[in-house]
Every structure is written in structure tokens, then in C-alpha cells.
Short mmCIF file of C-alpha atoms in Angstrom, two decimals:
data_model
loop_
_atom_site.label_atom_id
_atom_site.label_comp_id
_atom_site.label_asym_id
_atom_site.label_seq_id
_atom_site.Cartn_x
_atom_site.Cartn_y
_atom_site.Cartn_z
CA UNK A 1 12.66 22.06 8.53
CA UNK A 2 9.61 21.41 6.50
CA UNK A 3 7.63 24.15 4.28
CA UNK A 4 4.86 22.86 2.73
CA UNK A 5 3.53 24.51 -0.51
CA UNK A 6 0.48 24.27 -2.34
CA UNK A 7 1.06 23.48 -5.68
CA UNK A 8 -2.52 22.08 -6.97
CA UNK A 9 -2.48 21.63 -10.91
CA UNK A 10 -5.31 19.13 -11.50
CA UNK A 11 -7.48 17.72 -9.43
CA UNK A 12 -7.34 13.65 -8.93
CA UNK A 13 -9.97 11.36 -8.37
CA UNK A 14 -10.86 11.60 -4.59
CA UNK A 15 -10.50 8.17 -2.93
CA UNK A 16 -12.72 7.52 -0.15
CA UNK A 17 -11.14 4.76 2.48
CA UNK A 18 -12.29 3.17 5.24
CA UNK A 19 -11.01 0.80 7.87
CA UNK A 20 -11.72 -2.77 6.19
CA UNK A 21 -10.97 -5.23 9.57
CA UNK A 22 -13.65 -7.87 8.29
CA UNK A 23 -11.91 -9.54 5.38
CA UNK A 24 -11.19 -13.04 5.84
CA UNK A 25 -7.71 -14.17 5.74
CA UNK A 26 -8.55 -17.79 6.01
CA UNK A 27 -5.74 -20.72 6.32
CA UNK A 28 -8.60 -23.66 6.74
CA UNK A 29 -9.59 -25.86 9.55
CA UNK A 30 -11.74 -24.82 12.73
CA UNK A 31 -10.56 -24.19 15.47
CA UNK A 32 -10.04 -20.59 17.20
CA UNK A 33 -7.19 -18.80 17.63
CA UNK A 34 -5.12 -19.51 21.37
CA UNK A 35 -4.80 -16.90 23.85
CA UNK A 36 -1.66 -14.82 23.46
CA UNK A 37 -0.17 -11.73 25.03
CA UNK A 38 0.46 -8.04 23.28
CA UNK A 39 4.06 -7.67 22.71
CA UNK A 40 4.98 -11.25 22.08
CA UNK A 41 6.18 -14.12 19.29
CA UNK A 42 3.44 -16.25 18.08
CA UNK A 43 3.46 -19.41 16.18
CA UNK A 44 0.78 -20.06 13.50
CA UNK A 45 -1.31 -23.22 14.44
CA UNK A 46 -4.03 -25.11 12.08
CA UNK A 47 -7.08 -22.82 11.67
CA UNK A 48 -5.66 -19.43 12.49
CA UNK A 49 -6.37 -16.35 10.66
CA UNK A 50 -4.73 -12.94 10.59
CA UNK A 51 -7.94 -11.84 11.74
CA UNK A 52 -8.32 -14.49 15.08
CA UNK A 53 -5.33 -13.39 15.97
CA UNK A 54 -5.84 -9.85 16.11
CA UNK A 55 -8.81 -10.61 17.76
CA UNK A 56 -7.89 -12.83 20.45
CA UNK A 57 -4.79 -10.60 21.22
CA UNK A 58 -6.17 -7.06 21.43
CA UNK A 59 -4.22 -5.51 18.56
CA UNK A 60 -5.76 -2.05 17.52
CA UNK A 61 -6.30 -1.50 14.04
CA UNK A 62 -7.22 -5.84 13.42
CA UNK A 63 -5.52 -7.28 10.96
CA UNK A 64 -3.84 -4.87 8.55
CA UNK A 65 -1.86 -3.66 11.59
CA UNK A 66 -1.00 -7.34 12.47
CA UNK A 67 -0.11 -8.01 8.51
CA UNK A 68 1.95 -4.93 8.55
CA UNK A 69 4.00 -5.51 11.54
CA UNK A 70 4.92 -9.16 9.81
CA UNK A 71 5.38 -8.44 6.12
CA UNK A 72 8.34 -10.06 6.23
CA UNK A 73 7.28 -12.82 7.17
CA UNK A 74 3.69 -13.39 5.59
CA UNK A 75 3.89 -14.10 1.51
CA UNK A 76 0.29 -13.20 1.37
CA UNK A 77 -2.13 -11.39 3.63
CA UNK A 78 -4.84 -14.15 2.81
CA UNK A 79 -2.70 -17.52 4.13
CA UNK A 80 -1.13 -17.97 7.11
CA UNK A 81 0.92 -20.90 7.57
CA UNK A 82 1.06 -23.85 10.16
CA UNK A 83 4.55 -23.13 12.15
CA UNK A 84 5.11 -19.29 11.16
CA UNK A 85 6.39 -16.92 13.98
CA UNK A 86 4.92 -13.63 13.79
CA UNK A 87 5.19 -10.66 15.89
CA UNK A 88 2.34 -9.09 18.37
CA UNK A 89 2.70 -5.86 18.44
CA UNK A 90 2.90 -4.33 21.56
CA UNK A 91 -0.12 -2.10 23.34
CA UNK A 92 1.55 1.08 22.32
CA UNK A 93 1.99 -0.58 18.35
CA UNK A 94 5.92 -0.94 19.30
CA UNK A 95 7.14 -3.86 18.62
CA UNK A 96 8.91 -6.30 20.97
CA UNK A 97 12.57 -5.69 21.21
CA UNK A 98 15.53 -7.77 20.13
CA UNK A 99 18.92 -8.02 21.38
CA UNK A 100 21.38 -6.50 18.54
CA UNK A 101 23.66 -8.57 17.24
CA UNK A 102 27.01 -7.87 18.79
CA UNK A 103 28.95 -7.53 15.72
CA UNK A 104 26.35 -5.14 14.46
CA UNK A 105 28.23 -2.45 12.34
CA UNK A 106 27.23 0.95 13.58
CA UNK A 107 24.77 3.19 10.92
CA UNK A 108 26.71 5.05 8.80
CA UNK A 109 26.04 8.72 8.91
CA UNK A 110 23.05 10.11 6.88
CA UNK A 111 24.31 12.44 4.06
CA UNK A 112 22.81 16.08 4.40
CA UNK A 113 22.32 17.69 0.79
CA UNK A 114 23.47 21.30 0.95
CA UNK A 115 19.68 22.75 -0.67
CA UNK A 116 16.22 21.49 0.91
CA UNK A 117 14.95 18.11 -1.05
CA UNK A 118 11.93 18.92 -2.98
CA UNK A 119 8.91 16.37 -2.05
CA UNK A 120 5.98 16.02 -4.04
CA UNK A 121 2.65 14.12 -3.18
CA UNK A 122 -1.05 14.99 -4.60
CA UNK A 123 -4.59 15.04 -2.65
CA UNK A 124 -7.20 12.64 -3.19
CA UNK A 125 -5.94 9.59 -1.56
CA UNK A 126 -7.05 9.55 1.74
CA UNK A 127 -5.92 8.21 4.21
CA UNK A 128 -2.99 8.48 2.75
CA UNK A 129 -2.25 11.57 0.84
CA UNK A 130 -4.76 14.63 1.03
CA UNK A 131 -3.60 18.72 1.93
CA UNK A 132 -7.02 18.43 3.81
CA UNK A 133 -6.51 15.87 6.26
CA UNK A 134 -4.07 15.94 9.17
CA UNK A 135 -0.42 16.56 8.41
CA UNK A 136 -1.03 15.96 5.06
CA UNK A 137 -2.63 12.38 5.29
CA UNK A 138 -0.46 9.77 7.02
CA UNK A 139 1.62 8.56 4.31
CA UNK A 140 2.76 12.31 4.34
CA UNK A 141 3.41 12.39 8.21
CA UNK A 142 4.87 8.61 7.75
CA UNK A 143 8.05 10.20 5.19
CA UNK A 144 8.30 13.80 6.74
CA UNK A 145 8.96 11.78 10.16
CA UNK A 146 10.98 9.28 8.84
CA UNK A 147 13.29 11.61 7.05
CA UNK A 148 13.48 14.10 10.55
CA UNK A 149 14.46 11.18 12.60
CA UNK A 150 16.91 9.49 9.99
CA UNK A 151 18.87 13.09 9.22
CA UNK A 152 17.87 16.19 11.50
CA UNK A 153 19.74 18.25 10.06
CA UNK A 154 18.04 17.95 5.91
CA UNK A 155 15.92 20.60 5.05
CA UNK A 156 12.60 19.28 3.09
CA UNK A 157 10.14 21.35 0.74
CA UNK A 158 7.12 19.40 1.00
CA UNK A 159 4.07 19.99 -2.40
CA UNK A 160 1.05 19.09 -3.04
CA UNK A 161 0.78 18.59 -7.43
CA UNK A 162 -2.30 17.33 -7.89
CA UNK A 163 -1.26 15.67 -11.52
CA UNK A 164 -0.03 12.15 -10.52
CA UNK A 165 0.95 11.11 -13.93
CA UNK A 166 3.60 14.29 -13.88
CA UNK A 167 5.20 13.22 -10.93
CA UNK A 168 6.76 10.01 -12.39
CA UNK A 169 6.29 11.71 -16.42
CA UNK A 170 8.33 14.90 -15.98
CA UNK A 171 9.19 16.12 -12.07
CA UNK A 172 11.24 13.28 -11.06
CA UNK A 173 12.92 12.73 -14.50
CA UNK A 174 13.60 16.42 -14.81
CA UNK A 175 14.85 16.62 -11.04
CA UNK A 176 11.75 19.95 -10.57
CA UNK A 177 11.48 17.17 -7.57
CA UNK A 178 13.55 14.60 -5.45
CA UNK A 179 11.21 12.31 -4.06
CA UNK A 180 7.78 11.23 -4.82
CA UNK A 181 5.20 9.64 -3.06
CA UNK A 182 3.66 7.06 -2.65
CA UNK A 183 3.84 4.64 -5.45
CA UNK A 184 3.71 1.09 -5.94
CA UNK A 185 6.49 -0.48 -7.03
CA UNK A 186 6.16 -3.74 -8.98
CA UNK A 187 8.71 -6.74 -8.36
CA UNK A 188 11.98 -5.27 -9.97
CA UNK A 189 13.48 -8.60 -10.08
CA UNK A 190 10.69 -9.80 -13.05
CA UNK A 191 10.86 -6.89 -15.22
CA UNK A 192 11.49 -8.45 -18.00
CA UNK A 193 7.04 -9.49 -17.65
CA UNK A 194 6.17 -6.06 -17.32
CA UNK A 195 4.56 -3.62 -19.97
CA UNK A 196 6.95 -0.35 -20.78
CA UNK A 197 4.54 1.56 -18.78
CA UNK A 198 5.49 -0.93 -15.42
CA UNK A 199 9.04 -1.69 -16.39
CA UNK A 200 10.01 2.11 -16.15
CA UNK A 201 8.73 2.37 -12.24
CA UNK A 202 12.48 -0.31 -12.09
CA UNK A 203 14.49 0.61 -14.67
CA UNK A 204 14.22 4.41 -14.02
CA UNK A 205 13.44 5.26 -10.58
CA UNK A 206 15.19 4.04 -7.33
CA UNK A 207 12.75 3.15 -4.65
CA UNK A 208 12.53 3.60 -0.32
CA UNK A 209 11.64 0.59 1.65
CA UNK A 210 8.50 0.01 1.88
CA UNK A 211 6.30 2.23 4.02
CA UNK A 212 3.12 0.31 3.80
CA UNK A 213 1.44 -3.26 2.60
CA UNK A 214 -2.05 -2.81 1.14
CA UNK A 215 -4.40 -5.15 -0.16
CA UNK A 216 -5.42 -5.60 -3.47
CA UNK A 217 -8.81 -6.96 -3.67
CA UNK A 218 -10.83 -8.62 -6.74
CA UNK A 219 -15.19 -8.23 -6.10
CA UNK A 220 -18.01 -9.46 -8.62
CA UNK A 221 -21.79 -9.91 -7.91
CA UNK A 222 -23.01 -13.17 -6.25
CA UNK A 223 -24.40 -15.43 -8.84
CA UNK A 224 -21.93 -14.26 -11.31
CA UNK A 225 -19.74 -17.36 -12.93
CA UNK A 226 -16.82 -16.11 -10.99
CA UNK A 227 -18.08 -15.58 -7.34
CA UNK A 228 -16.57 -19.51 -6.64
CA UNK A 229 -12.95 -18.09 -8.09
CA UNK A 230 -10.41 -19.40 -5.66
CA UNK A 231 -7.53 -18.83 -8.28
CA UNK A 232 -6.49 -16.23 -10.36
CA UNK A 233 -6.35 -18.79 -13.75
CA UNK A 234 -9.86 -18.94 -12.97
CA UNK A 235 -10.65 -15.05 -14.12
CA UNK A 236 -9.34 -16.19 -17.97
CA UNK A 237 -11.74 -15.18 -20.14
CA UNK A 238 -13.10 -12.64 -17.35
CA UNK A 239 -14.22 -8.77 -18.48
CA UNK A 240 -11.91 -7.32 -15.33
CA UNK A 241 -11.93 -3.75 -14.71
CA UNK A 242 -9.00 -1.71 -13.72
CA UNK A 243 -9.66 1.53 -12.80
CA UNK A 244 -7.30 3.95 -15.14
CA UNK A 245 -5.75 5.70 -12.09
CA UNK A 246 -4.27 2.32 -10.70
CA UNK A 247 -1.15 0.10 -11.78
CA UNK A 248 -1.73 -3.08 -13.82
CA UNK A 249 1.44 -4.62 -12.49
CA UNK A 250 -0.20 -7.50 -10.28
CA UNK A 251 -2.11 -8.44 -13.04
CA UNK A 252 0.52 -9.06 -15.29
CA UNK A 253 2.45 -11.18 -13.31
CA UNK A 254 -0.96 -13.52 -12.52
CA UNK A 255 -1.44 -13.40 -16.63
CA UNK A 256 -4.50 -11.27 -16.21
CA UNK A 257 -3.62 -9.19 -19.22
CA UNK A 258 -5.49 -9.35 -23.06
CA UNK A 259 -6.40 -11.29 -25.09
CA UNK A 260 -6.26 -13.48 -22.10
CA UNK A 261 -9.22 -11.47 -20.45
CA UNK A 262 -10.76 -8.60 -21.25
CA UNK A 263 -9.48 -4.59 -19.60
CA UNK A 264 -11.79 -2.13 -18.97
CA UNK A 265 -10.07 1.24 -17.31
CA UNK A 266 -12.61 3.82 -16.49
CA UNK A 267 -12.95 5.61 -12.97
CA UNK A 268 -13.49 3.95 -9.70
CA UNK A 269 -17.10 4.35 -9.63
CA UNK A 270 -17.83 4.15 -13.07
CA UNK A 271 -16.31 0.18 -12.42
CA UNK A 272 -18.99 -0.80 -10.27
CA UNK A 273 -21.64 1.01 -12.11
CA UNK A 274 -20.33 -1.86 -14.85
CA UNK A 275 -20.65 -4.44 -12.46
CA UNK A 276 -23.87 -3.13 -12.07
CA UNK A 277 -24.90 -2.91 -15.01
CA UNK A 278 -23.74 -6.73 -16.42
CA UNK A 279 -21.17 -4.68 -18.74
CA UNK A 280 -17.61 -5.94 -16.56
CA UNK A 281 -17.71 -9.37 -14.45
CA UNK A 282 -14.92 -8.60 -11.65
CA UNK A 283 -13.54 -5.11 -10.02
CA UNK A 284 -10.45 -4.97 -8.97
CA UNK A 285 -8.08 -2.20 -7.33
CA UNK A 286 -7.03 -1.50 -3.96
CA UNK A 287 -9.18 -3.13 -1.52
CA UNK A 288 -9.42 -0.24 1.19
CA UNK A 289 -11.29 2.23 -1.08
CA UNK A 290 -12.50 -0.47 -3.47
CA UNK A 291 -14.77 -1.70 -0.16
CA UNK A 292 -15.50 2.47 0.45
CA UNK A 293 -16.54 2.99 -3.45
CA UNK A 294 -18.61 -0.41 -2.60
CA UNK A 295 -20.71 1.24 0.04
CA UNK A 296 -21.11 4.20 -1.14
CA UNK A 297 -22.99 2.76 -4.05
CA UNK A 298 -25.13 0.39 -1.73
CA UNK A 299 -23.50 -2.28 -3.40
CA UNK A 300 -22.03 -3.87 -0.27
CA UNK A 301 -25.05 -6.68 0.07
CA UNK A 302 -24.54 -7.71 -3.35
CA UNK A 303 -20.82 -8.38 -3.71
CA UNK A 304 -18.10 -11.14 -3.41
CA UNK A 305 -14.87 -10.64 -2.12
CA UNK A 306 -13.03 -13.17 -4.29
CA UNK A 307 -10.64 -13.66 -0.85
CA UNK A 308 -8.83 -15.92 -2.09
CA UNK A 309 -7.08 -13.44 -4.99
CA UNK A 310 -5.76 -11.28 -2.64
CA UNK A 311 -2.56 -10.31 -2.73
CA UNK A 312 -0.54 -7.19 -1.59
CA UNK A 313 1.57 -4.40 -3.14
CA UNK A 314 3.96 -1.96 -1.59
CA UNK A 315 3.87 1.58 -1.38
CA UNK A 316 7.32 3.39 -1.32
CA UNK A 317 9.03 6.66 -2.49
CA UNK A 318 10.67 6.79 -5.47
CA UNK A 319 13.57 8.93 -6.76
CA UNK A 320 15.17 9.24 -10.65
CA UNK A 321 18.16 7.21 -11.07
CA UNK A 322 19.87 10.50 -11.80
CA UNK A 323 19.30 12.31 -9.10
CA UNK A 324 22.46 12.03 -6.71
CA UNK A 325 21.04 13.97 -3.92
CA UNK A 326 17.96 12.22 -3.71
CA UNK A 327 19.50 8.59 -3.81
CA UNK A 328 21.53 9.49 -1.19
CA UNK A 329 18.75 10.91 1.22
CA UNK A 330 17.15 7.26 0.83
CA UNK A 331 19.31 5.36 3.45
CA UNK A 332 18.54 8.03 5.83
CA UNK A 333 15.12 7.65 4.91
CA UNK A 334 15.00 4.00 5.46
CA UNK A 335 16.74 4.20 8.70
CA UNK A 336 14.31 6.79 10.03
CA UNK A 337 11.36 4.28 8.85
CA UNK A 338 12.81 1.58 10.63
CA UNK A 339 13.34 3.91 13.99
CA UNK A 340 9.16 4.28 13.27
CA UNK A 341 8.51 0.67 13.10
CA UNK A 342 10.21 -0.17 16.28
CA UNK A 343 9.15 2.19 18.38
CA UNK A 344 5.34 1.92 17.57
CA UNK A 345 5.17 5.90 15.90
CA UNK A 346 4.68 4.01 12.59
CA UNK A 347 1.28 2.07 14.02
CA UNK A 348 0.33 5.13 15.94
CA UNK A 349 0.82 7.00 13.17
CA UNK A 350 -1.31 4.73 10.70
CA UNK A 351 -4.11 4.44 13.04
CA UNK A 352 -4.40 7.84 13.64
CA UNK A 353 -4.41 8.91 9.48
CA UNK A 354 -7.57 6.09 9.38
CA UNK A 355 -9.49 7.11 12.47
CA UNK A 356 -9.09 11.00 10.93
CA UNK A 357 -10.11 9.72 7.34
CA UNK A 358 -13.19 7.91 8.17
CA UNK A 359 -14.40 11.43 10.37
CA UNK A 360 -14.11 13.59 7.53
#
């Protein structure tokens, strides 16, 4: 049972996103992709791209699907490598099936807390989290479902708190919530690089599998001394701005940070009105809305997508450490995700939250 409450303190930064299937995820050489089925295994030949392949095969939603279904196996959405199985999803965005392993220990049963978990998300990232969209955006519908077919029988309180900081700050550490979502977790196993603000997403909160892959995409004007940049070394001594509602985690663990370049952290916008303006050299943030906030401003025609920067961070749920009921809702959680990913729900799901975003 779900009862959804509207909680909304503050209101975020809206986030406009928009289906971004023309970024080149380039390996090198020149010749096309080969013919392949839907619901197959494919191995990665010389001059493939993510997006050939999605091409050539017919897989709805182009490469971010494709990426998705193989984040596993792909290091980087921007390189592809010679000999690399990946999976093609199939028609209905299930994926092809594979035999169990025979000494496969059955799942152990979920563990059903005896009061409703408490789960908090804000508006104002759409496609992913907004009380105006369908089912609550479809990271919302992604965690709702995966927690109804992991453990039937938990109750959920579902809010919309419009204060993102507060979430990780206060709700989670005070246990006013269980779960939060969706955050990007940095890679737990380097903390010891991270600022205090990054470190604390690993050394205080316990984290969900990952529910999604997106891109995180670096943009400056052509002309500019950094439109050639096929390396992040390459930004030292770059002005980059950050916008102030997004992690710096990446960054860090490229050594993007001062006095090795120069932050800026203003609003989305206000970052490519700098651009603009001469006053920052590179934007960088999530490259879904970063491309949106792009054409919105007419600034499409008279930007560079530094490809070649790319990389990726995960979006998950997190719980406090300290929470005992929430920490042991996650393996339920997680098995309910993976039921999504196999059956296809998880790609129908995702291209149904874009297709809704980009009509509002």
C-alpha cells in the first residue's frame, strides 16, 4: 500500500529534460555497425558505437536504453570496446533470458517492517522526480514498483519535500524518513579523495543498487581553447562551472577541483549565461537537462559537447546507517529492481517517464 503525501517545503530548481539520443559515443574507425537481432548477445567490432548499434538493431529509447541494459559491462558510455558482449534488449525492453545456475541459492525472504517505510523525494527533476508528472516521475514509479514486487506485503508512505539538502541534512539522519531518493552516490571504495561534503553520501548512508546510469556531460563554446579537450587533464587551468544543486564528486576524482581550476556554482541557467557571457569556459552537470537548459537558451548551435569527458554516475536510494528498518527493506528493494530489469517493466517504465516529460 502506497499513500502519497504532499509535503512541499521549498521549491527546487525545475529541471527541464529531454531525450538526448544524438550524442556520440565514438570507439574510432569507420565502418557501420552489422545487422543484429532484438533480444540477442552482441560482440563489439572496430568502429561501433553505442549509438550504431541502437540504430541498426531497433532498440527504443537509442542509446541510453542500450547503455543501461549493459552497465555492467560498459566502463564508460563514450567507448566501446573491440570484443565486448553486450546485451540487445528485447522488443518489449526485456532482456534475453539466461539459464540459472543450478546451484543457485533460493532468495531469502524479504523482511516486512511492522510500520509503513517513510519515502521522501522532491519535484523539479523531471523525468525523474516531479508530483506533477505521471506517478510521480519515473524514478518514483521505478522504487514504488520495485519495492511492491520485492515485498508485497510492506506498507510505503511516499512525500514529496521539496528541500533536497534536508533529505540527506536532517530526515534521513533523524530517521523523520527511511529512504531517499534519488541520489548519486560517489565511488565508496575512494573516499578517502572526497571532500567532507562527498565522503558523508559513504560513510553515513547505505545505498540501493543502482536504478539508473546518467551521463555527465562537459559543453563550452566553439572557438573556445577547450572545444579540442579530449581529456579531462586538459580542463587544468579551466573556469568550470558546477551548478550549486549538483555533486562535485566526478570532479574530484578527475582532479578538477581548485586551485587546480577555477569553481563557479550558481544555477543551471545562470551557467550558460557565463558561458555566454566569456565569464566561465566549460559547463558541466548532468547531460540530459544540461542539453534541455542548452536549448532553451538557443545556445544549442553554438556549443561543444566535449564527448570525450563523459562519464556516468549512478542514481540510487539511500538510507542512514542507523536505521535498521530501512537497511533491511534494501535487499527486497534490490531484488524487486532486478525482477524490473529482466522483465522489460524497468525500460518500459523509463521510456514512458521521458516520452511524458518532454509533453509537458
Amino acid at each position: 500500500m502506497v499513500t502519497t503525501t504532499g509535503m512541499a517545503f521549498k521549491t527546487a530548481s525545475a529541471l527541464a529534460m529531454a531525450l538526448a539520443i544524438s550524442a556520440g559515443l565514438v570507439l574510432g574507425g569507420s565502418h557501420a555497425a552489422q545487422a543484429q537481432d532484438l533480444c540477442s548477445r552482441y560482440t563489439i567490432v572496430r568502429g561501433d558505437t553505442l549509438s550504431k548499434i541502437a540504430k541498426a538493431t531497433g532498440v527504443q529509447g537509442g542509446f541510453q536504453v542500450l547503455f543501461n541494459a549493459n552497465a555492467h559491462v560498459l566502463r564508460s558510455p563514450n567507448l566501446v570496446e573491440t570484443g565486448q558482449v553486450i546485451t540487445i534488449p528485447c522488443a518489449d525492453g526485456s532482456l534475453p533470458s539466461a539459464a540459472p545456475a543450478a546451484n543457485q541459492a533460493a532468495a531469502p525472504a524479504p523482511v516486512t517492517a511492522d510500520r509503513p517505510l517513510r519515502i521522501v523525494t522532491a519535484s523539479g527533476y523531471a523525468p525523474f522526480t516531479d508530483k506533477d508528472l505521471p506517478g510521480g516521475g519515473l524514478f518514483t514509479q521505478l522504487v514504488l514498483r520495485a519495492l511492491e514486487l520485492g515485498n508485497p506485503a510492506q506498507e510505503v508512505n511516499f512525500f514529496f519535500v521539496n528541500d533536497w539538502n534536508a533529505q540527506l541534512d536532517s530526515l534521513l539522519p533523524s530517521g523523520a524518513v527511511d529512504m531517499a531518493f534519488p541520489w548519486f552516490k560517489p565511488d565508496c571504495d575512494r573516499v578517502e579523495i572526497l571532500s567532507p561534503p562527498n565522503a558523508y553520501r559513504c560513510t553515513d548512508f547505505n545505498h540501493s543498487d543502482p536504478f539508473y546510469d546518467a551521463l555527465v556531460g562537459y559543453y563550452t563554446l566553439a572557438g573556445s581553447p577547450y572545444d579540442s579537450a579530449t581529456d579531462h587533464a586538459d580542463l587544468l587551468g579551466a573556469r568550470i562551472c558546477r551548478p550549486d544543486a549538483w555533486f562535485t564528486f566526478d570532479m574530484e576524482a578527475e582532479g578538477l577541483t581548485e586551485p587546480e581550476i577555477t569553481m563557479t556554482r550558481v544555477s543551471q541557467l545562470e551557467c550558460w549565461r557565463l558561458l555566454e557571457a566569456g565569464a566561465v569556459d566549460v559547463v558541466s552537470y548532468d547531460a540530459l537537462p544540461a542539453e534541455d537548459d542548452m536549448r532553451s537558451l538557443a545556445m544549442a548551435d553554438r556549443v561543444v559537447s566535449l564527448d570525450a569527458l563523459t562519464t556516468t554516475a549512478t542514481l540510487h536510494v539511500f538510507v542512514a546507517k542507523t536505521n535498521p528498518e530501512a537497511n533491511a527493506a534494501l535487499p527486497a528493494m534490490n531484488a524487486g529492481l532486478e525482477q524490473l530489469r529482466l522483465t522489460g517493466e524497468w525500460f518500459s517504465i523509463v521510456r514512458a517517464g521521458i516520452q511524458a516529460s518532454l509533453e509537458n
